[in-house]
PDB file of C-alpha atoms in Angstrom:
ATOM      1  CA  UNK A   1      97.180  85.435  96.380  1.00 50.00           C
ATOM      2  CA  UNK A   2      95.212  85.598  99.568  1.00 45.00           C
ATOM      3  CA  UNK A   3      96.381  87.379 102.482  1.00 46.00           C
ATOM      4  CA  UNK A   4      97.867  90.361 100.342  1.00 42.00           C
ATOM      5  CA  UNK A   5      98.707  92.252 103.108  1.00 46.00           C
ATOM      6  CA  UNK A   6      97.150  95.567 102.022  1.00 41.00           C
ATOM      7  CA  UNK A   7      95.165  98.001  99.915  1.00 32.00           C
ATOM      8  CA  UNK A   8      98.380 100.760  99.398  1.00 33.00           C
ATOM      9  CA  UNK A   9      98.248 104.268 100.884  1.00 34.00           C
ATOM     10  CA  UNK A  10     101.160 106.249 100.192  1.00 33.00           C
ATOM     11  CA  UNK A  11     102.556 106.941 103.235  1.00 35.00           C
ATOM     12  CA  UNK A  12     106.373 108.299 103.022  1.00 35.00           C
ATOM     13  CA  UNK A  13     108.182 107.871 106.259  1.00 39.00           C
ATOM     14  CA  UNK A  14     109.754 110.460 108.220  1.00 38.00           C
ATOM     15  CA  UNK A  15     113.329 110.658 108.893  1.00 39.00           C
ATOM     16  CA  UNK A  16     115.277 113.086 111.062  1.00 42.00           C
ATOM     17  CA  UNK A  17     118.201 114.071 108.619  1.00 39.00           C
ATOM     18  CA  UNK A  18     120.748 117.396 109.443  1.00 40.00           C
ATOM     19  CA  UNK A  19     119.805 120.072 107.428  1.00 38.00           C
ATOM     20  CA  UNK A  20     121.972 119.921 104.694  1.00 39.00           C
ATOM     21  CA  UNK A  21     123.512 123.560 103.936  1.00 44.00           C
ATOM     22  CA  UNK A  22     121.839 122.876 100.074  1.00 42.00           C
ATOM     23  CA  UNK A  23     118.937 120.435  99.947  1.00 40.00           C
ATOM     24  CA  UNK A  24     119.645 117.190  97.516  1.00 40.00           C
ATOM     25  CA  UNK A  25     116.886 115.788  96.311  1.00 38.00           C
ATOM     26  CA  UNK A  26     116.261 111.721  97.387  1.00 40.00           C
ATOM     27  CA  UNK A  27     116.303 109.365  94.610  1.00 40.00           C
ATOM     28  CA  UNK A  28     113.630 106.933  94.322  1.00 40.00           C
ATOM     29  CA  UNK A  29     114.075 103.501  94.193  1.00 46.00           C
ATOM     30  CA  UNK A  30     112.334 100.685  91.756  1.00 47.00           C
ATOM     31  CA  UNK A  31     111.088 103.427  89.504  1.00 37.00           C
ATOM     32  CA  UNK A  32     108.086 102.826  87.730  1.00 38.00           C
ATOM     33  CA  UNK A  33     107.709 102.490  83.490  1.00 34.00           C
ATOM     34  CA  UNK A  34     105.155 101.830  81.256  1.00 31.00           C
ATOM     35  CA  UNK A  35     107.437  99.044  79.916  1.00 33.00           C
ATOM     36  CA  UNK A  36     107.428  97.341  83.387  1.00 33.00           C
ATOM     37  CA  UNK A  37     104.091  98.580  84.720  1.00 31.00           C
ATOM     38  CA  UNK A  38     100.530  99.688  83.964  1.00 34.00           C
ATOM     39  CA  UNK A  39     100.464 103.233  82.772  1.00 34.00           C
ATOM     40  CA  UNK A  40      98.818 104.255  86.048  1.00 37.00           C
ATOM     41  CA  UNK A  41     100.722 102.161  88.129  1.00 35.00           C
ATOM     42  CA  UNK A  42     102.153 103.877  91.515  1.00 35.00           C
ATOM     43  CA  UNK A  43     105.957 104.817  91.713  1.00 35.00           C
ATOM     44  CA  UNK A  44     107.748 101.411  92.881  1.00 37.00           C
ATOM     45  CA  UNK A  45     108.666 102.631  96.448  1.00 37.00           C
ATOM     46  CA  UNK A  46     106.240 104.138  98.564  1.00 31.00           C
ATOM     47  CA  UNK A  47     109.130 106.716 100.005  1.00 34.00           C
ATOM     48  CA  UNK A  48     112.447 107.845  99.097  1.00 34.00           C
ATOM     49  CA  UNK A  49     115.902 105.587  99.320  1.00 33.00           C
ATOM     50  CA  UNK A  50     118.706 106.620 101.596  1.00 29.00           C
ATOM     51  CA  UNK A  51     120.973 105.701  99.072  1.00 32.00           C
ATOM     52  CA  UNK A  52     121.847 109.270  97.542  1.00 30.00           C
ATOM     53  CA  UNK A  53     124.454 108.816  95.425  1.00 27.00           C
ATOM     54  CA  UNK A  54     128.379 107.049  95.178  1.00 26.00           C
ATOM     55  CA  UNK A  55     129.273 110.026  97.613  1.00 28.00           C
ATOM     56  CA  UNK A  56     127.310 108.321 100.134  1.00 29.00           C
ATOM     57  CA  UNK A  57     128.240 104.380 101.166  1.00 27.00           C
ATOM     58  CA  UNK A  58     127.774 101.802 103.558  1.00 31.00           C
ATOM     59  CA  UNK A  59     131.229 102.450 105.541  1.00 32.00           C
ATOM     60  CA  UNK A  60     129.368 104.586 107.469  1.00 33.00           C
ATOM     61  CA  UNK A  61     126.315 102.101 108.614  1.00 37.00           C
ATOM     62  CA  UNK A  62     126.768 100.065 111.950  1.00 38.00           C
ATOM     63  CA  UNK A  63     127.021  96.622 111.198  1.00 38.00           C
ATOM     64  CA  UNK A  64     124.118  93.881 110.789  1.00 42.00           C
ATOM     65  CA  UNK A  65     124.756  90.826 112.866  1.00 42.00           C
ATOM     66  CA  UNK A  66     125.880  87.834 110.970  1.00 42.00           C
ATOM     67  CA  UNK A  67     127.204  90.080 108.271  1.00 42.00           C
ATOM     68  CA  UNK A  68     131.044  89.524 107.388  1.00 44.00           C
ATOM     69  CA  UNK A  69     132.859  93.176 108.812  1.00 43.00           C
ATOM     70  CA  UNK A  70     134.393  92.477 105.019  1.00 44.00           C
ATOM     71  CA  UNK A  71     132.051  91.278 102.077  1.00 48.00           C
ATOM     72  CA  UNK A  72     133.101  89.292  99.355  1.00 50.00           C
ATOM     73  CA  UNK A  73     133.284  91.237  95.599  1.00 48.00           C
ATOM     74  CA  UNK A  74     130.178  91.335  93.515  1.00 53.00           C
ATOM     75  CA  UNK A  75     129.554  88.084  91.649  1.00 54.00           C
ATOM     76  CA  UNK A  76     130.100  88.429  87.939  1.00 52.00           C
ATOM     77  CA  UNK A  77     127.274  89.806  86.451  1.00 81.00           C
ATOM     78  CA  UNK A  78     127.368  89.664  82.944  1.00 88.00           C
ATOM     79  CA  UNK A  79     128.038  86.251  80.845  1.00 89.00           C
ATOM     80  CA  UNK A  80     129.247  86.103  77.417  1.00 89.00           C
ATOM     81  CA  UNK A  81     125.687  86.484  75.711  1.00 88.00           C
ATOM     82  CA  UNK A  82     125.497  89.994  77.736  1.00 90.00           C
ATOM     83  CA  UNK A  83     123.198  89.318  80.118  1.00 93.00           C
ATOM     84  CA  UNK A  84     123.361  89.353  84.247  1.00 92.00           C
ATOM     85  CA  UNK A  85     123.927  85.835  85.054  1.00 92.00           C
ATOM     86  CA  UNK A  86     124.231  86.404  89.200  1.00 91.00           C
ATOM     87  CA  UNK A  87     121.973  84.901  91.547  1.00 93.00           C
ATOM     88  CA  UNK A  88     121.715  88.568  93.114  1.00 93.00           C
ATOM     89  CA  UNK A  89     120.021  89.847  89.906  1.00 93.00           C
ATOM     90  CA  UNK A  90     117.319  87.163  90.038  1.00 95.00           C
ATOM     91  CA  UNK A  91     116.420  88.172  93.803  1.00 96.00           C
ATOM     92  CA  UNK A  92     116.391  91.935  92.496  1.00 94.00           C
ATOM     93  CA  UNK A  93     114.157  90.742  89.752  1.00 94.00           C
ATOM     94  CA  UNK A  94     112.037  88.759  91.480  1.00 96.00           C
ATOM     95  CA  UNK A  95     111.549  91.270  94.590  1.00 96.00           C
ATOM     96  CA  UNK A  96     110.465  93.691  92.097  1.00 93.00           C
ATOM     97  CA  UNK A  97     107.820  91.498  90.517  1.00 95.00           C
ATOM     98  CA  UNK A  98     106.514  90.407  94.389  1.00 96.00           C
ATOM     99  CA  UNK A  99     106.269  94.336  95.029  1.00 95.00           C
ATOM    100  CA  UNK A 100     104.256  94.905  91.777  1.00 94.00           C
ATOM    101  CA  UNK A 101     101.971  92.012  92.428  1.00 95.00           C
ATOM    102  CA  UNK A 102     100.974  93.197  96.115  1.00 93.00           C
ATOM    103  CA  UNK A 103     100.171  96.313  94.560  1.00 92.00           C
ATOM    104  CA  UNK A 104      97.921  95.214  91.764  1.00 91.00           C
ATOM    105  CA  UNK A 105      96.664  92.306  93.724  1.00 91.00           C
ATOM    106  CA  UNK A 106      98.415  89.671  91.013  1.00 92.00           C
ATOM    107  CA  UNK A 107      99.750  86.337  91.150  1.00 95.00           C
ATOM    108  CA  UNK A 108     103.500  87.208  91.008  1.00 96.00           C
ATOM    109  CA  UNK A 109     104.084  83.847  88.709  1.00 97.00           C
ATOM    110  CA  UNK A 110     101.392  84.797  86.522  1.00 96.00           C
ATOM    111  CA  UNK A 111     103.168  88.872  86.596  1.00 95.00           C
ATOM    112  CA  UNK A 112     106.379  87.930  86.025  1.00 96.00           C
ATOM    113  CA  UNK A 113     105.305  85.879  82.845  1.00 96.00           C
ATOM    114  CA  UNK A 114     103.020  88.857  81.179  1.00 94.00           C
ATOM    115  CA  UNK A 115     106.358  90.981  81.587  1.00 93.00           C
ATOM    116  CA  UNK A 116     108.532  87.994  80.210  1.00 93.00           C
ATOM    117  CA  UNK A 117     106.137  87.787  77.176  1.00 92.00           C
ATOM    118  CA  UNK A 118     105.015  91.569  76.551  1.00 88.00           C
ATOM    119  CA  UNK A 119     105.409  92.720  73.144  1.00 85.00           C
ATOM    120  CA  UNK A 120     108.402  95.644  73.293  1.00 82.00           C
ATOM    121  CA  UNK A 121     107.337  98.961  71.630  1.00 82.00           C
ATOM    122  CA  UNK A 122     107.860  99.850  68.903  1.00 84.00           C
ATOM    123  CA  UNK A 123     111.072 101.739  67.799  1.00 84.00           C
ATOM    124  CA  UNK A 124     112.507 100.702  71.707  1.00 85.00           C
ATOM    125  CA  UNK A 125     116.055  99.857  72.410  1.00 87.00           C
ATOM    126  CA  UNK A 126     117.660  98.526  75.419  1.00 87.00           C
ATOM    127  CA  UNK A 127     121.342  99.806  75.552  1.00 86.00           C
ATOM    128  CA  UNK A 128     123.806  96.546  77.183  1.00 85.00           C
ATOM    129  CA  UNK A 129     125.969  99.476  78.610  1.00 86.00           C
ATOM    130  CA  UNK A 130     124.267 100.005  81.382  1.00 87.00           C
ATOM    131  CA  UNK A 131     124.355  96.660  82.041  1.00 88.00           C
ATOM    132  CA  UNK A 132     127.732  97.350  82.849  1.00 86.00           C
ATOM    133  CA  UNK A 133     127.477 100.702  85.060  1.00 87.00           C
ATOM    134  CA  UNK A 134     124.948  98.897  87.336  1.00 87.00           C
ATOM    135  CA  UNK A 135     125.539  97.693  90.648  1.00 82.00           C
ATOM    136  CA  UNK A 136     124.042  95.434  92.358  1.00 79.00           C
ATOM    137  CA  UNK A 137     125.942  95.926  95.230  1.00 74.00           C
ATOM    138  CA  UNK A 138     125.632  99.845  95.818  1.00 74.00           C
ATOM    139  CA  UNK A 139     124.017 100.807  99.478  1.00 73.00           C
ATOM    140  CA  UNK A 140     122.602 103.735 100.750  1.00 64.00           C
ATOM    141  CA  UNK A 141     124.825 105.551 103.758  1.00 63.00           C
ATOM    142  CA  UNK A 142     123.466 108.855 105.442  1.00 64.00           C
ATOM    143  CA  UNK A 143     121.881 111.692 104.136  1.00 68.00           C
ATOM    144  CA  UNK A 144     124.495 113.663 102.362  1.00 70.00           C
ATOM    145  CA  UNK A 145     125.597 117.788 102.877  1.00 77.00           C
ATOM    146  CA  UNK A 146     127.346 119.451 100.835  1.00 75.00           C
ATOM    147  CA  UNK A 147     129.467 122.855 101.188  1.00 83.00           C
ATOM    148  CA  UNK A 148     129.093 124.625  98.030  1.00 86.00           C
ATOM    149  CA  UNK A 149     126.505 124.555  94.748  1.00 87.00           C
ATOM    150  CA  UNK A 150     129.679 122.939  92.592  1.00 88.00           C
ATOM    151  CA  UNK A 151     129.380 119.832  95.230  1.00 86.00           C
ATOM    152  CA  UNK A 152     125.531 120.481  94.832  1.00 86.00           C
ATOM    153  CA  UNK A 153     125.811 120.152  90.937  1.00 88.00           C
ATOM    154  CA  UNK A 154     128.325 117.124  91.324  1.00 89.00           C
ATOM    155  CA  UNK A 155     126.138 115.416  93.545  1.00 85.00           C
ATOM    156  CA  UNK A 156     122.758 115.682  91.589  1.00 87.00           C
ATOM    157  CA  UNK A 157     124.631 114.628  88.548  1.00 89.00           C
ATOM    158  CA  UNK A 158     125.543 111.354  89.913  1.00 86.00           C
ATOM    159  CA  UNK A 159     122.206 110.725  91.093  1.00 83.00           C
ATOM    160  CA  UNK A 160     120.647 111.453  87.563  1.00 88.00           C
ATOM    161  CA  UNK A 161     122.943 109.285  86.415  1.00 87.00           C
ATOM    162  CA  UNK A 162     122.671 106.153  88.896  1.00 85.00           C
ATOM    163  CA  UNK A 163     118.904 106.752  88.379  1.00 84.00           C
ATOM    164  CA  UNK A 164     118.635 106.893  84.696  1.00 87.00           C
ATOM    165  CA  UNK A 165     120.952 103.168  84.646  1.00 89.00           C
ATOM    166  CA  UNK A 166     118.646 101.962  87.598  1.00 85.00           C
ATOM    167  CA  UNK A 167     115.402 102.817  85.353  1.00 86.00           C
ATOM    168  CA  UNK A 168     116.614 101.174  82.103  1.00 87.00           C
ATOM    169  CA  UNK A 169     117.715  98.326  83.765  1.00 88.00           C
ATOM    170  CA  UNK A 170     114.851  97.492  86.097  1.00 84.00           C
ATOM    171  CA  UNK A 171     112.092  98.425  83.313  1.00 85.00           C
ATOM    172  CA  UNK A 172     114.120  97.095  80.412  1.00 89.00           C
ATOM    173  CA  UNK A 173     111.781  93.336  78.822  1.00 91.00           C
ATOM    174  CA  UNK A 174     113.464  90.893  81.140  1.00 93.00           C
ATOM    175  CA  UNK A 175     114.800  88.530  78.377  1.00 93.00           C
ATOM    176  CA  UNK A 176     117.288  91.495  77.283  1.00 91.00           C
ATOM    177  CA  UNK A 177     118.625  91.687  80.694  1.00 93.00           C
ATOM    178  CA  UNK A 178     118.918  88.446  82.428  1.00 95.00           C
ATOM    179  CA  UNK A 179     120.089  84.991  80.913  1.00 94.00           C
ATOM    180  CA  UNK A 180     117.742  81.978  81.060  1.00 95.00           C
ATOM    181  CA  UNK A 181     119.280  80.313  83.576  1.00 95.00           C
ATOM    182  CA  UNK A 182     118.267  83.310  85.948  1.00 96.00           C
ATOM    183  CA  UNK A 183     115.043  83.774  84.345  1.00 97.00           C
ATOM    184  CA  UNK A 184     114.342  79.903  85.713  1.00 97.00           C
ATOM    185  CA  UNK A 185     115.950  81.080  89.084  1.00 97.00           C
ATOM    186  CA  UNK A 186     113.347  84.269  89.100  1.00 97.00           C
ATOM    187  CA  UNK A 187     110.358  81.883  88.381  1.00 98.00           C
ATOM    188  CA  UNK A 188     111.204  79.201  90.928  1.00 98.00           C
ATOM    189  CA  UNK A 189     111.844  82.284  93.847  1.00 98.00           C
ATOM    190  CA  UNK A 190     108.094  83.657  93.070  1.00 98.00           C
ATOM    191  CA  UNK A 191     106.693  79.763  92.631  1.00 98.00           C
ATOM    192  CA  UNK A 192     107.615  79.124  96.416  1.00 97.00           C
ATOM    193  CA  UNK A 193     106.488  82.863  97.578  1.00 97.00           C
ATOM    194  CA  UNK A 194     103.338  82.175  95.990  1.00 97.00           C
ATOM    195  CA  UNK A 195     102.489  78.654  97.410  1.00 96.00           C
ATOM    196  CA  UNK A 196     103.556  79.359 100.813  1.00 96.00           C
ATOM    197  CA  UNK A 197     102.488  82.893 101.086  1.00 95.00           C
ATOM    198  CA  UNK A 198      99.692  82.359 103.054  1.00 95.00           C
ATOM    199  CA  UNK A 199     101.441  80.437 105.737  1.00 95.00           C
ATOM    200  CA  UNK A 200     103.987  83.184 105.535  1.00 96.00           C
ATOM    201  CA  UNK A 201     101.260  85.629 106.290  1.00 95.00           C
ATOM    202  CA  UNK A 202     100.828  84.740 109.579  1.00 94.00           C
ATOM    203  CA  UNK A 203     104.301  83.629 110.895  1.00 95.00           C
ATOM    204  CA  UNK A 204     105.267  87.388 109.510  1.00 95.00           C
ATOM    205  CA  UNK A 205     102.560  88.658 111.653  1.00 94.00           C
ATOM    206  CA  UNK A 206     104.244  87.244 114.542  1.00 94.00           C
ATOM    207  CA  UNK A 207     108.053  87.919 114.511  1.00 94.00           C
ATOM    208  CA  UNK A 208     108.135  91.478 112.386  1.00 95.00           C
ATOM    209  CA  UNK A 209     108.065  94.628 114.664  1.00 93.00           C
ATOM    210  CA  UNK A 210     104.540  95.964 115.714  1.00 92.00           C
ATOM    211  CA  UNK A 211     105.037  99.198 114.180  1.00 90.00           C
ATOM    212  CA  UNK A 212     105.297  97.370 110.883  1.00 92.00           C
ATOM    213  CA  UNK A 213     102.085  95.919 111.658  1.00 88.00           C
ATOM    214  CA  UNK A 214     100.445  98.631 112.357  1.00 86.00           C
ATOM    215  CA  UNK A 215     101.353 100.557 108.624  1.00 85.00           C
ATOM    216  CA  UNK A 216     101.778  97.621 106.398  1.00 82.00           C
ATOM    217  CA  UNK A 217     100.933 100.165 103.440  1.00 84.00           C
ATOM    218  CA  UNK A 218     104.102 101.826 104.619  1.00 86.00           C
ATOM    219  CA  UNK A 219     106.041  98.558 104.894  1.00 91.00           C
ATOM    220  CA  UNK A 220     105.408  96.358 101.017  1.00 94.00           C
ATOM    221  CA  UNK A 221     108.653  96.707 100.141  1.00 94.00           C
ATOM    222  CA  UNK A 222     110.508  95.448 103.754  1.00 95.00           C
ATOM    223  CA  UNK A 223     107.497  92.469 103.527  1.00 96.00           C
ATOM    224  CA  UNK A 224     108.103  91.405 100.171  1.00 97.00           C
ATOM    225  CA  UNK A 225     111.608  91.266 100.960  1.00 97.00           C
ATOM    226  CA  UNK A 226     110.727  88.614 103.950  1.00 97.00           C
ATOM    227  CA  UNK A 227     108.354  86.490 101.978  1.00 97.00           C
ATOM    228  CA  UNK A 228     111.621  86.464  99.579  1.00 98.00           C
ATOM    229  CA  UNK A 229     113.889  85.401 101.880  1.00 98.00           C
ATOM    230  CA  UNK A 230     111.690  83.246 103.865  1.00 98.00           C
ATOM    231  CA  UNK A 231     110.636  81.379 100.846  1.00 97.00           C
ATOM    232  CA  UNK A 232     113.437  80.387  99.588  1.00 97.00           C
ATOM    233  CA  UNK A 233     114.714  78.890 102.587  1.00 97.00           C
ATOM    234  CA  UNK A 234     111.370  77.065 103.052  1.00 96.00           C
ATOM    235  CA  UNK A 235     111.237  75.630  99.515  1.00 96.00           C
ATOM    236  CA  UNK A 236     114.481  76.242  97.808  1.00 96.00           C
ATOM    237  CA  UNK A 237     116.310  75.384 100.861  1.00 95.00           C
ATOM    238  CA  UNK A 238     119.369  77.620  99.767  1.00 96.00           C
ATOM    239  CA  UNK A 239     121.717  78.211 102.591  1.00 96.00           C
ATOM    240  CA  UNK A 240     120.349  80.070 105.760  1.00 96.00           C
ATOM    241  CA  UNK A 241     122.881  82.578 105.712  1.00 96.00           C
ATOM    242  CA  UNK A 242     123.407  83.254 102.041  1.00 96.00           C
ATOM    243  CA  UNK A 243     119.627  83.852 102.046  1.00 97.00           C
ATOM    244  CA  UNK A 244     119.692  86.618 105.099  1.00 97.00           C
ATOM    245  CA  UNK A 245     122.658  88.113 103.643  1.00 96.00           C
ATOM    246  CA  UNK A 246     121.440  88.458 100.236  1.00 96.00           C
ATOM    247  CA  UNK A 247     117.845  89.727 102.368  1.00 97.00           C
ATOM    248  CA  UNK A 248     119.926  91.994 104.383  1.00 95.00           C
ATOM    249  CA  UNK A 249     121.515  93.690 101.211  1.00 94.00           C
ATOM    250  CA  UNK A 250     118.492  94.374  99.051  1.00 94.00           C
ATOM    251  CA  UNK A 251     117.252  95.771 102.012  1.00 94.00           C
ATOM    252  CA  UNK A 252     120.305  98.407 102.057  1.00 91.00           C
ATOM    253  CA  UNK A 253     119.748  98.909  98.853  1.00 88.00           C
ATOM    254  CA  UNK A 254     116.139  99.700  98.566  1.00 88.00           C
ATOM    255  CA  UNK A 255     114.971 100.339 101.945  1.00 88.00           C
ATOM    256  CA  UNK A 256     114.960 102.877 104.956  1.00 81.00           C
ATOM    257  CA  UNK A 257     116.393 103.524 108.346  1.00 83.00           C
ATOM    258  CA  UNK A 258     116.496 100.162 110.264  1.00 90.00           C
ATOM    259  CA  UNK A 259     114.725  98.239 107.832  1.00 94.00           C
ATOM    260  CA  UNK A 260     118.118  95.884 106.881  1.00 94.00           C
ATOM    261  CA  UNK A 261     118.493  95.417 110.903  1.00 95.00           C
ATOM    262  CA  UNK A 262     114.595  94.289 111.400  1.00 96.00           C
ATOM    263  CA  UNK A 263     114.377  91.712 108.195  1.00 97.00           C
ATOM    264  CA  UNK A 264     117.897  90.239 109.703  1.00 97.00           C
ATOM    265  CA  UNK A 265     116.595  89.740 112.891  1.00 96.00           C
ATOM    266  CA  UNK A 266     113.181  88.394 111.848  1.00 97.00           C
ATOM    267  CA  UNK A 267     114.704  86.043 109.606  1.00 97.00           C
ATOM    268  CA  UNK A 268     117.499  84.273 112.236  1.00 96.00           C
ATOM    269  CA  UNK A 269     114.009  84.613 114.450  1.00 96.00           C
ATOM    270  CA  UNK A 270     112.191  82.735 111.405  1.00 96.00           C
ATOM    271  CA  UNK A 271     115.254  80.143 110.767  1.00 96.00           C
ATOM    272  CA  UNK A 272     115.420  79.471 114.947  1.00 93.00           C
ATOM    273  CA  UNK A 273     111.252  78.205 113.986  1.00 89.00           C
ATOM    274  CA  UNK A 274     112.426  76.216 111.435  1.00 87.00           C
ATOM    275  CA  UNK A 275     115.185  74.313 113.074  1.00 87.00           C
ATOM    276  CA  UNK A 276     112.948  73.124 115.982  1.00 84.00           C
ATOM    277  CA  UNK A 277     110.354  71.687 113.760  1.00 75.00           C
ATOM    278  CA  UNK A 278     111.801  68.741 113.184  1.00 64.00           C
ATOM    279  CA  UNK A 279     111.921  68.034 117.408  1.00 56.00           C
ATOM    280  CA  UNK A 280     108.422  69.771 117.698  1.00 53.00           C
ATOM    281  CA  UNK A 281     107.059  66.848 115.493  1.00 52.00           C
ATOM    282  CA  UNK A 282     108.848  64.116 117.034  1.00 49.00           C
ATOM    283  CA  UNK A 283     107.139  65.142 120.605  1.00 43.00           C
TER     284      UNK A 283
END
């Protein structure tokens, strides 16, 4: 995949926050696994998710424009073999193979099928609960303080929690979590990022901020999310605004500070291109 934007350099960004009466450790999003991941792989986000717990939500972020004030429910996830079945857990799946391939400098295609046909471990079981405690559709809100060390203790249980479901889920063989026809989604999404990810290089290079520019290392995770979305209009040709909305969430959901803001203007930017095209040729 030419035009990989980037050797990575940790580089965790810095946030002003309150100071919170008793510090709460950040949870980590995408977390890494040797079921998932090479052994010495990195951790899956190169700095810490706002989203702190179920104490913290998005009623409390200013709005993104072209977002509905109030969002339709979560699609069903789970279908009657037990499996996510949602078009949002294909996007989560394949976002996490695009991340994992800019890292190890892999075709995301030929990624996503080692981890479809890796042998499990042995003696490993995936529990199907968690299927059912995870949400696709849980955002981060702002840092959280708490009053006391029983809010303390509440909080950092529900963030062990969330992140224990979060790991078994995301690292769990893919055929045990997703049904086939999301599977065939996954592959087509990282099909069209690969073929036009060299073309997406540069138009990215033109409409993102220049402060992402200047620390891409710092910024895999909001890029990958682009080439997603950008991709799937391109190819796919799904919807212009299901695609930014979908872009805009797993942005809230795995990404920092104005991150879900930037990708929502960049993409309307990116769909404005597309639209005049058509008249460009005809000139």
């Amino acid at each position: 995949m030419e035009g990989v934007l980037l050797p990575v350099c940790p580089s965790p960004s810095s946030r002003a926050t309150p100071s919170p009466k008793i510090p709460i450790p950040q949870r980590s999003s995408f977390p890494s696994s040797h079921r998932s991941f090479p052994q010495n792989a990195p951790p899956f986000s190169l700095r810490n998710s706002l989203r702190t717990s179920t104490f913290a939500l998005a009623q409390h972020q200013p709005p993104v424009l072209g977002k509905p004030d109030n969002p339709s429910p979560a699609l069903p996830k789970i279908d009657k073999t037990g499996r996510f079945c949602s078009p949002r857990a294909a996007r989560e799946l394949a976002l996490s193979i695009i991340y994992a391939s800019c890292l190890e400098g892999l075709d995301p295609v030929r990624l996503f099928e080692k981890r479809l046909n890796a042998r499990r471990e042995a003696g490993y079981e995936f529990d199907k609960d968690t299927l059912l405690e995870y949400n696709h559709m849980s955002f981060g809100g702002p840092p959280v303080t708490v009053e006391s060390d029983e809010e303390a203790n509440e909080l950092l249980r529900h963030i062990e929690e969330e992140s224990a479901i979060e790991a078994e889920v995301l690292t769990a063989p893919p055929k045990l979590v997703y049904n086939k026809l999301i599977l065939g989604f996954t592959r087509k999404l990282l099909v069209a990022v690969r073929d036009k990810w060299d073309s997406h290089v540069l138009i990215i290079n033109k409409i993102v901020p220049q402060n992402w520019k200047n620390e891409p290392a710092g910024k895999i995770l909001e890029l990958s999310i682009l080439h997603l979305a950008m991709s799937e209009m391109a190819v796919l040709e799904t919807r212009h605004q299901i695609v930014i909305n979908e872009a805009v969430d797993l942005a809230k959901r795995f990404c920092d500070g104005a991150a879900p803001r930037i990708i929502n203007g960049c993409l309307r930017t990116f769909v404005r291109e597309m639209e005049l095209e058509p008249s460009n040729n005809q000139v």
